[in-house]
Tab-separated table of C-alpha atoms in Angstrom:
chain	number	residue	atom	x	y	z
A	1	ILE	CA	-11.910	-5.994	6.373
A	2	THR	CA	-12.282	-2.595	8.037
A	3	PHE	CA	-8.662	-1.680	7.314
A	4	ASN	CA	-9.050	-2.818	3.685
A	5	ALA	CA	-12.121	-0.624	3.261
A	6	ALA	CA	-10.468	2.384	4.890
A	7	ILE	CA	-7.273	2.074	2.846
A	8	SER	CA	-9.301	1.589	-0.341
A	9	ALA	CA	-11.224	4.770	0.488
A	10	CYS	CA	-7.913	6.600	0.943
A	11	GLU	CA	-6.775	5.299	-2.443
A	12	LYS	CA	-9.950	6.513	-4.160
A	13	GLY	CA	-9.523	9.902	-2.492
A	14	GLU	CA	-5.841	10.077	-3.503
A	15	MET	CA	-4.885	10.323	0.174
A	16	TRP	CA	-1.647	8.363	0.388
A	17	GLU	CA	-0.521	9.645	3.798
A	18	PRO	CA	-3.590	8.382	5.700
A	19	ALA	CA	-3.333	5.090	3.793
A	20	LEU	CA	0.212	4.583	5.058
A	21	LEU	CA	-0.807	5.601	8.577
A	22	LEU	CA	-3.497	2.913	8.495
A	23	LEU	CA	-0.893	0.349	7.400
A	24	GLY	CA	1.155	1.394	10.419
A	25	GLU	CA	-1.865	0.911	12.666
A	26	MET	CA	-2.335	-2.562	11.211
A	27	ALA	CA	1.228	-3.441	12.207
A	28	ALA	CA	0.768	-1.943	15.676
A	29	GLU	CA	-2.374	-4.023	16.191
A	30	ARG	CA	-0.720	-7.086	14.655
A	31	VAL	CA	-3.233	-7.284	11.834
A	32	GLU	CA	-1.711	-9.130	8.885
A	33	ARG	CA	-1.390	-7.229	5.626
A	34	ASN	CA	-2.620	-8.901	2.478
A	35	THR	CA	-2.310	-8.273	-1.247
A	36	ILE	CA	-5.550	-6.296	-1.466
A	37	THR	CA	-4.587	-3.987	1.394
A	38	CYS	CA	-1.102	-3.364	0.091
A	39	ASN	CA	-2.299	-2.866	-3.490
A	40	ALA	CA	-4.692	-0.164	-2.316
A	41	ALA	CA	-1.877	1.545	-0.406
A	42	VAL	CA	0.535	1.338	-3.369
A	43	SER	CA	-2.213	2.730	-5.620
A	44	ALA	CA	-2.832	5.569	-3.153
A	45	CYS	CA	0.868	6.408	-3.306
A	46	GLN	CA	0.765	6.244	-7.092
A	47	LYS	CA	-2.184	8.652	-7.276
A	48	GLY	CA	-0.463	11.005	-4.834
A	49	TRP	CA	2.819	10.944	-6.785
A	50	ALA	CA	4.550	9.463	-3.714
A	51	TRP	CA	6.743	7.090	-5.731
A	52	ASP	CA	9.339	6.665	-2.999
A	53	PHE	CA	6.714	5.377	-0.567
A	54	ALA	CA	5.195	3.126	-3.234
A	55	LEU	CA	8.576	1.509	-3.839
A	56	GLN	CA	9.246	1.207	-0.105
A	57	LEU	CA	5.930	-0.568	0.324
A	58	LEU	CA	6.824	-2.904	-2.538
A	59	ARG	CA	10.054	-3.783	-0.698
A	60	GLU	CA	8.149	-4.332	2.552
A	61	MET	CA	5.731	-6.648	0.774
A	62	ALA	CA	8.681	-8.798	-0.337
A	63	ILE	CA	10.186	-8.818	3.162
A	64	ASP	CA	6.828	-9.682	4.772
A	65	ARG	CA	6.116	-12.253	2.032
A	66	VAL	CA	2.888	-10.596	0.984
A	67	ARG	CA	1.946	-11.878	-2.461
A	68	THR	CA	2.351	-9.352	-5.268
A	69	ASP	CA	0.449	-9.345	-8.531
A	70	THR	CA	0.059	-7.363	-11.742
A	71	ILE	CA	-1.884	-4.646	-9.918
A	72	THR	CA	0.954	-4.221	-7.417
A	73	PHE	CA	3.621	-3.806	-10.071
A	74	ASN	CA	1.508	-1.622	-12.379
A	75	ALA	CA	0.758	0.793	-9.531
A	76	ALA	CA	4.406	0.847	-8.424
A	77	ILE	CA	5.659	1.468	-11.965
A	78	SER	CA	3.017	4.141	-12.601
A	79	SER	CA	4.053	5.960	-9.449
A	80	CYS	CA	7.501	6.663	-10.909
């Protein structure tokens, strides 16, 4: 929950780099990513015009079998 809140705060502040760093910390601490966490990170990338990272995260979600939804795809498309 703490990671979700922190990544959501990064998204609201249009701070995509810290959002991705937090995702990396989640992996390092073996905390499982979920749709809400990844959506916030994709949205942070979208707001920061970091389309390449948004699309990379979308690919990682598929590889890690994290469920995607309309929010995921809308944010990824809007980032381009």
